[in-house]
Tab-separated table of N, CA and C in Angstrom:
chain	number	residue	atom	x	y	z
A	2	UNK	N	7.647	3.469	0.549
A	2	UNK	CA	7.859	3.318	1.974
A	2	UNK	C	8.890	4.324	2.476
A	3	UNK	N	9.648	4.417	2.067
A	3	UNK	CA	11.027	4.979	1.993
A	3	UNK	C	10.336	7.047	2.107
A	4	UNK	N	9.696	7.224	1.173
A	4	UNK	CA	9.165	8.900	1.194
A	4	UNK	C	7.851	8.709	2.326
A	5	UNK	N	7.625	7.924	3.049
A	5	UNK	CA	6.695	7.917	4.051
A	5	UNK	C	7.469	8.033	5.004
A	6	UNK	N	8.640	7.606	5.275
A	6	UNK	CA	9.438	7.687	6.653
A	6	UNK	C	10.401	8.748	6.388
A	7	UNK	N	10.575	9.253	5.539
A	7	UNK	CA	11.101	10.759	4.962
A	7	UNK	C	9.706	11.998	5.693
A	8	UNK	N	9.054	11.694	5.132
A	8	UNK	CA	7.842	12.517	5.355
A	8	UNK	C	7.681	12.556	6.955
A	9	UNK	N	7.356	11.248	7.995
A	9	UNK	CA	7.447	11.733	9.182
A	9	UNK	C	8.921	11.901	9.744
A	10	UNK	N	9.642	11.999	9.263
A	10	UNK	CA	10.883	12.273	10.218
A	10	UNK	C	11.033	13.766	9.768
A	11	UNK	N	11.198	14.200	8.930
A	11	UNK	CA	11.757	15.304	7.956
A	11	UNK	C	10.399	16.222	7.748
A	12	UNK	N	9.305	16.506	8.429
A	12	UNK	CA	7.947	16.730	7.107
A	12	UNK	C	8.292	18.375	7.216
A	13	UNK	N	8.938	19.312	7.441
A	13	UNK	CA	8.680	20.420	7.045
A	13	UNK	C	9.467	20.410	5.953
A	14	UNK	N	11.039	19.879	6.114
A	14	UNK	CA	12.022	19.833	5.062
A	14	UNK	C	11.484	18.857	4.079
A	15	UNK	N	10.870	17.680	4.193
A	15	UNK	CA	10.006	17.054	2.986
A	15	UNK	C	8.800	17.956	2.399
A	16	UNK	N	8.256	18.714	2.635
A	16	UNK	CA	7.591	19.470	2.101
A	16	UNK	C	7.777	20.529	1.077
A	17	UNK	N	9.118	20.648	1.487
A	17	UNK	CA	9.638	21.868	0.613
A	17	UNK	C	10.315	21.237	-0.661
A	18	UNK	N	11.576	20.009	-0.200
A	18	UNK	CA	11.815	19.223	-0.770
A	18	UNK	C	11.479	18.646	-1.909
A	19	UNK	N	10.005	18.233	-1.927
A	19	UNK	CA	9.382	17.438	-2.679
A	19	UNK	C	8.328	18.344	-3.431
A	20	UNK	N	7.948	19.770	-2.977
A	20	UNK	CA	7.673	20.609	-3.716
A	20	UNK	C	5.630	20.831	-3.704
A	21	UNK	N	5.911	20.219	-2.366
A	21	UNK	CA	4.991	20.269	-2.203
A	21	UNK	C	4.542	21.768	-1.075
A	22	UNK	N	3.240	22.516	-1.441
A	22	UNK	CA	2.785	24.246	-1.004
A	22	UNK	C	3.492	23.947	0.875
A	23	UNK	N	3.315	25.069	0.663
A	23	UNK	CA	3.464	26.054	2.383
A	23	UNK	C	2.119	25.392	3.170
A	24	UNK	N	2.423	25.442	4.434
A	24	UNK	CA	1.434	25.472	5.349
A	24	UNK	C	0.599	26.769	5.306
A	25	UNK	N	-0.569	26.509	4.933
A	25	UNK	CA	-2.052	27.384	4.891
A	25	UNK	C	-1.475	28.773	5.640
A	26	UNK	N	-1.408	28.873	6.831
A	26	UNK	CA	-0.932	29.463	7.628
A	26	UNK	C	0.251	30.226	7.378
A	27	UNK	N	1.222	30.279	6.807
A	27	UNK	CA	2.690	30.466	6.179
A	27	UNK	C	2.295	31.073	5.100
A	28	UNK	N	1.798	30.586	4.590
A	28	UNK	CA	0.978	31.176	2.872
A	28	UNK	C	0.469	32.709	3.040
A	29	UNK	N	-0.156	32.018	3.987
A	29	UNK	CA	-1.494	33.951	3.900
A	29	UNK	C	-0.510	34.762	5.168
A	30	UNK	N	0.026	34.400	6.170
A	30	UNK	CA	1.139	35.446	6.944
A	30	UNK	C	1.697	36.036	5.504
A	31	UNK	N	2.426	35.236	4.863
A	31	UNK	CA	3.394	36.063	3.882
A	31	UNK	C	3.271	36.711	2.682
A	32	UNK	N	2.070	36.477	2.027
A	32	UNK	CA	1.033	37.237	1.323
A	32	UNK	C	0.760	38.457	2.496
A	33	UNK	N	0.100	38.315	3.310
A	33	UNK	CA	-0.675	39.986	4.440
A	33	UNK	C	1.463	40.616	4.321
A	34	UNK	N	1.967	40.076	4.793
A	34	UNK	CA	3.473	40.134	5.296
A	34	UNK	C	4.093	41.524	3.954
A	35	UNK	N	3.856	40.834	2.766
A	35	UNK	CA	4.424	41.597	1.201
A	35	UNK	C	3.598	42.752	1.041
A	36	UNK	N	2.113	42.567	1.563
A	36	UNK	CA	1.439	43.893	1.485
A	36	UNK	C	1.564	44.971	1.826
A	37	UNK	N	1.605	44.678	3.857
A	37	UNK	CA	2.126	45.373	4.324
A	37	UNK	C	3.235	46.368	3.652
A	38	UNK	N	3.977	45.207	3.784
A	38	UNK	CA	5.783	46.046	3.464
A	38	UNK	C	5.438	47.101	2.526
A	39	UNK	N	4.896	47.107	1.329
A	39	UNK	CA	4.498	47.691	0.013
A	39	UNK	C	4.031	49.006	0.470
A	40	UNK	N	2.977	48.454	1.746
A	40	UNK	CA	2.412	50.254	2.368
A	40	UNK	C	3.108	51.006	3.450
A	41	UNK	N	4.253	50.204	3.658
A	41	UNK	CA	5.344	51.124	4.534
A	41	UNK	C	5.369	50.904	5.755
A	42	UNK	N	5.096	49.168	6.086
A	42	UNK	CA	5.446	49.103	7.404
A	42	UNK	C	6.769	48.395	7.616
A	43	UNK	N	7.380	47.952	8.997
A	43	UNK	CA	8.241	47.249	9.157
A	43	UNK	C	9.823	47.990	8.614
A	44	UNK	N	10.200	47.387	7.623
A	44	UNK	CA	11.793	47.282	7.201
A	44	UNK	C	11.483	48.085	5.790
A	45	UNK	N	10.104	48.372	5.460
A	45	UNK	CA	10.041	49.090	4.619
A	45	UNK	C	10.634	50.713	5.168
A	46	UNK	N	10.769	50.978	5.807
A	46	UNK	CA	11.375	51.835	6.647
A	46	UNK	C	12.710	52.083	6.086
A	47	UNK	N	13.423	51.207	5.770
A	47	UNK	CA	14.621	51.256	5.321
A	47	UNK	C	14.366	52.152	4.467
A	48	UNK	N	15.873	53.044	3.805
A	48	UNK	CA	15.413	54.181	2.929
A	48	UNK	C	16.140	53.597	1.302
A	49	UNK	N	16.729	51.707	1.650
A	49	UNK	CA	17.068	51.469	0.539
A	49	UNK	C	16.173	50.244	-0.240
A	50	UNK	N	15.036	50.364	0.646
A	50	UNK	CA	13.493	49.644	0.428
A	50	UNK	C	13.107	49.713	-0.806
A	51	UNK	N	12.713	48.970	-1.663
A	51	UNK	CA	11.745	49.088	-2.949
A	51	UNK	C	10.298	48.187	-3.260
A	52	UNK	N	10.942	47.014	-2.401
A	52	UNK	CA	9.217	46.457	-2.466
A	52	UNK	C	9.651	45.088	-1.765
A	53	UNK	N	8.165	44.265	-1.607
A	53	UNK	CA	8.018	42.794	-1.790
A	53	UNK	C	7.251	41.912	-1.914
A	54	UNK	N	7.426	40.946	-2.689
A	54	UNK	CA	7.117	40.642	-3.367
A	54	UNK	C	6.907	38.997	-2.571
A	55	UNK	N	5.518	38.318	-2.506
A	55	UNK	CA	5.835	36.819	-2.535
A	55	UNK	C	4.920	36.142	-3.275
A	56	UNK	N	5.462	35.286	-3.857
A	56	UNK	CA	4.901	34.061	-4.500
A	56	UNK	C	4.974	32.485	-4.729
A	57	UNK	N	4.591	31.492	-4.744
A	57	UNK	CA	5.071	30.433	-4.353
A	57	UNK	C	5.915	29.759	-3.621
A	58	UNK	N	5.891	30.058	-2.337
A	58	UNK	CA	6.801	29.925	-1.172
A	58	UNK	C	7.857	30.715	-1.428
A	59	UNK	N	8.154	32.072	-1.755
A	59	UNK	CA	9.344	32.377	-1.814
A	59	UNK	C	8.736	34.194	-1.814
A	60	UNK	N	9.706	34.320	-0.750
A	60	UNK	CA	9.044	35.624	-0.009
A	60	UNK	C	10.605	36.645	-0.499
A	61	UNK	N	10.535	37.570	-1.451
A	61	UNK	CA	11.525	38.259	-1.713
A	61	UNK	C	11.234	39.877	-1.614
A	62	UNK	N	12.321	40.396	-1.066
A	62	UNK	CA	12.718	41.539	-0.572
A	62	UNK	C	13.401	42.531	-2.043
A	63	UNK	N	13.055	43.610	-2.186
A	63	UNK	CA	14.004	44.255	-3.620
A	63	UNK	C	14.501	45.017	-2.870
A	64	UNK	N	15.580	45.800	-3.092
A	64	UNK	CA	16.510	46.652	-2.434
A	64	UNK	C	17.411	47.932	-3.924
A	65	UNK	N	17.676	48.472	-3.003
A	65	UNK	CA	18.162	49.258	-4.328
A	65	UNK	C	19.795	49.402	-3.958
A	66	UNK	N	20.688	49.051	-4.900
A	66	UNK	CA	22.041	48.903	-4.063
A	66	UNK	C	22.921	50.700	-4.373
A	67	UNK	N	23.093	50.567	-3.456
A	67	UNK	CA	23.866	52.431	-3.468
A	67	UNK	C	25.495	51.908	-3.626
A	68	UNK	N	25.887	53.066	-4.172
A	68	UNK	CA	27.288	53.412	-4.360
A	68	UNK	C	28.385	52.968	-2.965
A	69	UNK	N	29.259	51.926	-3.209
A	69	UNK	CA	30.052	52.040	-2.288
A	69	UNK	C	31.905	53.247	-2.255
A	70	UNK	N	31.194	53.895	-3.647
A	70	UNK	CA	31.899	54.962	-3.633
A	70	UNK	C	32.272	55.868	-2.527
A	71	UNK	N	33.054	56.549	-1.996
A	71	UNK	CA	33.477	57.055	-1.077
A	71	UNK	C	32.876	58.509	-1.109
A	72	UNK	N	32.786	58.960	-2.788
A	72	UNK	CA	32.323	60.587	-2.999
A	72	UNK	C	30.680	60.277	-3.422
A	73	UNK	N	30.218	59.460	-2.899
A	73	UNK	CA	28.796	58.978	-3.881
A	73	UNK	C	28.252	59.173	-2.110
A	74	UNK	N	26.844	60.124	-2.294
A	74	UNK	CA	26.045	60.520	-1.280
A	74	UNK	C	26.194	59.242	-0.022
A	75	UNK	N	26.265	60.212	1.485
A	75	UNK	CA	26.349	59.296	2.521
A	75	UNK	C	27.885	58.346	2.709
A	76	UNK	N	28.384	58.449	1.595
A	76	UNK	CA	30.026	58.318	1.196
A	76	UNK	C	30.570	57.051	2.234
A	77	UNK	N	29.901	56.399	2.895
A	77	UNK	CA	30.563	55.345	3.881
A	77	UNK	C	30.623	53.825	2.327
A	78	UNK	N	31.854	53.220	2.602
A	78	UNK	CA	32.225	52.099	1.763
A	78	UNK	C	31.438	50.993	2.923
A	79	UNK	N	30.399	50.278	2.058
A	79	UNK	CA	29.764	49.503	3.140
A	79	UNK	C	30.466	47.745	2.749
A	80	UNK	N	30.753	47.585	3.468
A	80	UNK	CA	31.498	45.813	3.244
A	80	UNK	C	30.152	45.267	3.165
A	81	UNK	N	30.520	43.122	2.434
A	81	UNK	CA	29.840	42.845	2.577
A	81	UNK	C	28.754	42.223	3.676
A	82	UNK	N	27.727	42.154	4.098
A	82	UNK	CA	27.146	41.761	4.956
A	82	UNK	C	26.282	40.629	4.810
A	83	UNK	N	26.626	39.669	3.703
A	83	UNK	CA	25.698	38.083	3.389
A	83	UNK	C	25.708	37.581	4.617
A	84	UNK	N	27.223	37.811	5.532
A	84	UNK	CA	27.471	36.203	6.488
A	84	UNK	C	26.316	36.897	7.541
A	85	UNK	N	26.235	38.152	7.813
A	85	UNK	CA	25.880	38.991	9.096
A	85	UNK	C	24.001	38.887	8.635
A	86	UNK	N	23.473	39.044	7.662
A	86	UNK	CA	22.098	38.599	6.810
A	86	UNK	C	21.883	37.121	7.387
A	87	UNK	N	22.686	36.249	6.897
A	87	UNK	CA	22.545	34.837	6.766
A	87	UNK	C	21.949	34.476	8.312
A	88	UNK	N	23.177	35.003	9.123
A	88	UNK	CA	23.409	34.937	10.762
A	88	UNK	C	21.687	35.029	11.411
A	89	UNK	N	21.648	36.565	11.052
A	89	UNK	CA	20.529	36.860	11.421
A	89	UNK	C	19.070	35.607	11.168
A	90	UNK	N	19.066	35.446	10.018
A	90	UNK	CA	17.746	34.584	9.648
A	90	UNK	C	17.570	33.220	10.586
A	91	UNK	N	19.043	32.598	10.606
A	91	UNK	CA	19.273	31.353	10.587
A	91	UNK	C	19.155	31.351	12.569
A	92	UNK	N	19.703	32.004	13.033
A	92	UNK	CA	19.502	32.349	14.573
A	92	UNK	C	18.074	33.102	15.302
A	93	UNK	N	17.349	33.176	14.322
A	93	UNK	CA	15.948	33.428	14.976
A	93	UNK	C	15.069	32.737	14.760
A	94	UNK	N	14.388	32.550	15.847
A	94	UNK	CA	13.051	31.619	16.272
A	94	UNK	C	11.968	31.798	15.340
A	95	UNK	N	12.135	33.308	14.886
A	95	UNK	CA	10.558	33.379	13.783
A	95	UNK	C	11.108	33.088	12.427
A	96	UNK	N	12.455	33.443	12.073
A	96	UNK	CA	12.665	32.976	10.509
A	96	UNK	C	12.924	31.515	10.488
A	97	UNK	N	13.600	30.646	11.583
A	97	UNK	CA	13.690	29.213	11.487
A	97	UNK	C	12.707	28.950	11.317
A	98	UNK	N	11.480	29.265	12.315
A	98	UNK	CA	10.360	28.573	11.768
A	98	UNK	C	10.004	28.156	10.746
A	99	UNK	N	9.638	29.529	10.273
A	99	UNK	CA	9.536	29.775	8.351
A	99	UNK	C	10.662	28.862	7.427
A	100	UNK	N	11.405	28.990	7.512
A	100	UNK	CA	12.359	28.464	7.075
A	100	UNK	C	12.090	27.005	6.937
A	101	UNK	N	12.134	26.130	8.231
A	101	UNK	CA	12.205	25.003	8.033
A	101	UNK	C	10.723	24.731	7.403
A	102	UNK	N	9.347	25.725	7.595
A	102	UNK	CA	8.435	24.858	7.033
A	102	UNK	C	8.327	25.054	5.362
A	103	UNK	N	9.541	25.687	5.002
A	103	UNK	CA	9.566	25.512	3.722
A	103	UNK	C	9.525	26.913	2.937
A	104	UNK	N	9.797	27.983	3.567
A	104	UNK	CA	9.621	29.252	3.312
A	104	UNK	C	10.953	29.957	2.656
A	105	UNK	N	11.136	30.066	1.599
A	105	UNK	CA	12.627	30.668	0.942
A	105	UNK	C	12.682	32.502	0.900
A	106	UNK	N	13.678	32.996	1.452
A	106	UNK	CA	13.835	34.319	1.072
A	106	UNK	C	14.722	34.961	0.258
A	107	UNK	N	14.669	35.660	-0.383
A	107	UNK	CA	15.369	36.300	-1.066
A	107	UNK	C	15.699	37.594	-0.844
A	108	UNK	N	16.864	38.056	-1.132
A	108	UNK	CA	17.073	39.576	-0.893
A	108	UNK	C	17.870	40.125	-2.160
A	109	UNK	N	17.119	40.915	-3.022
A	109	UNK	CA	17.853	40.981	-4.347
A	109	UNK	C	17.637	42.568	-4.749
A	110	UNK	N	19.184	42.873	-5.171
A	110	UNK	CA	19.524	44.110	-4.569
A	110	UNK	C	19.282	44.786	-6.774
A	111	UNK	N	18.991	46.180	-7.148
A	111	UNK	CA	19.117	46.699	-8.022
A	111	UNK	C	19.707	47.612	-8.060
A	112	UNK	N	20.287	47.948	-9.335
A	112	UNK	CA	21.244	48.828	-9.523
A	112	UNK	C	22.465	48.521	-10.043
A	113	UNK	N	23.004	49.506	-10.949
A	113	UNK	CA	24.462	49.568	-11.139
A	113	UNK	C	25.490	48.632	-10.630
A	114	UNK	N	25.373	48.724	-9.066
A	114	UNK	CA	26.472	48.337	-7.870
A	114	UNK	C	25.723	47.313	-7.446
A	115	UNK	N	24.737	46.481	-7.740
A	115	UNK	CA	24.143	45.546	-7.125
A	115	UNK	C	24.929	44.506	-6.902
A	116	UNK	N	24.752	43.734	-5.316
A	116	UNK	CA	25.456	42.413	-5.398
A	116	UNK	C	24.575	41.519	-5.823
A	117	UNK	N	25.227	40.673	-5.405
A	117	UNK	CA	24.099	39.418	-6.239
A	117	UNK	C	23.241	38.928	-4.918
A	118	UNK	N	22.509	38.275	-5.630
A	118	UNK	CA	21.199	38.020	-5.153
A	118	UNK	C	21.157	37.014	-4.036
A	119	UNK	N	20.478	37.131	-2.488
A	119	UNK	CA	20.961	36.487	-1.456
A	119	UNK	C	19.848	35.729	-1.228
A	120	UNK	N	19.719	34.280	-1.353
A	120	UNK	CA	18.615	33.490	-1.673
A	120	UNK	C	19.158	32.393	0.423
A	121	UNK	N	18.223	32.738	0.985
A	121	UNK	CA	18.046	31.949	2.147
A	121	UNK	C	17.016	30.869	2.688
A	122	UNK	N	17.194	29.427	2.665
A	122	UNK	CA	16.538	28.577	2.634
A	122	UNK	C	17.031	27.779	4.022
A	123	UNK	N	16.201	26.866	4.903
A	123	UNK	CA	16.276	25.834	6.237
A	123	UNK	C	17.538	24.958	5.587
A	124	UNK	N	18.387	24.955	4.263
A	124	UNK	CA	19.531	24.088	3.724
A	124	UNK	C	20.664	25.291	4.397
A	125	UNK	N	20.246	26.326	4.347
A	125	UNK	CA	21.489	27.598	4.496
A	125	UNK	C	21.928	27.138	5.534
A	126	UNK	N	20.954	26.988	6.756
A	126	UNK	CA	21.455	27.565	8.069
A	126	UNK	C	22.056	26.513	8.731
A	127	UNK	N	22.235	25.057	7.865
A	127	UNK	CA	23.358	23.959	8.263
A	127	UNK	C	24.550	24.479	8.870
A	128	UNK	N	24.685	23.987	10.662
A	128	UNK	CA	26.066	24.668	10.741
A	128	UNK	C	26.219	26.284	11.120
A	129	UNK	N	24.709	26.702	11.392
A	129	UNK	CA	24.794	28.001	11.984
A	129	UNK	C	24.093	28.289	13.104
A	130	UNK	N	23.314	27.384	13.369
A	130	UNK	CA	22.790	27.637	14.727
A	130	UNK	C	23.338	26.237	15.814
């Protein structure tokens, strides 16, 4: 009784929750979504782009992390930017969506200098919008 009144009060966050798939719809956007990116549209643009990748509700971004060396090409020391990432997802209408219906992102950086890995889920954005 108790995961039935979970389910209608909560059902995007019970969905994810309980581990149960993406909405049909959510699924194949973010499958077409990883392809894309792969053939160079969107944020693939970025020139520190490497791919993406989704699979089982979890739509991840690879990145290649550059030198925050000062003499290392382009030479700007870049601070971190998780809270200013986070901000972004959690304050827009198209990633909440996603988000709350159960859609996880990842942004996981390679390299030497890599930070660690920035995993964003509808639990993150408690407290930010």
């Amino acid at each position: 009784m108790r995961l039935a009144v979970l389910l209608l009060l909560l059902p995007c966050q019970a969905w994810a929750l309980f581990g149960f798939s993406l909405p049909e719809w959510l699924d194949k956007e973010s499958r077409q979504l990883a392809q894309e990116l792969n053939r160079g549209v969107g944020q693939s643009q970025n020139p520190n782009f490497l791919r993406a990748e989704y699979q089982g509700g979890v739509m991840s971004f690879y990145y290649k992390a550059f030198s925050a060396d000062a003499m290392a090409p382009f030479g700007a020391v870049v601070e971190d930017q998780t809270d200013a990432v986070l901000r972004g997802y959690c304050q827009s209408g198209y990633y909440r969506k996603r988000l709350d219906a159960g859609l996880v992102y990842r942004h996981i950086y390679e390299g030497p200098t890599a930070p660690p890995m920035l995993t964003i889920r509808a639990s993150s954005c408690q407290g930010q919008y």
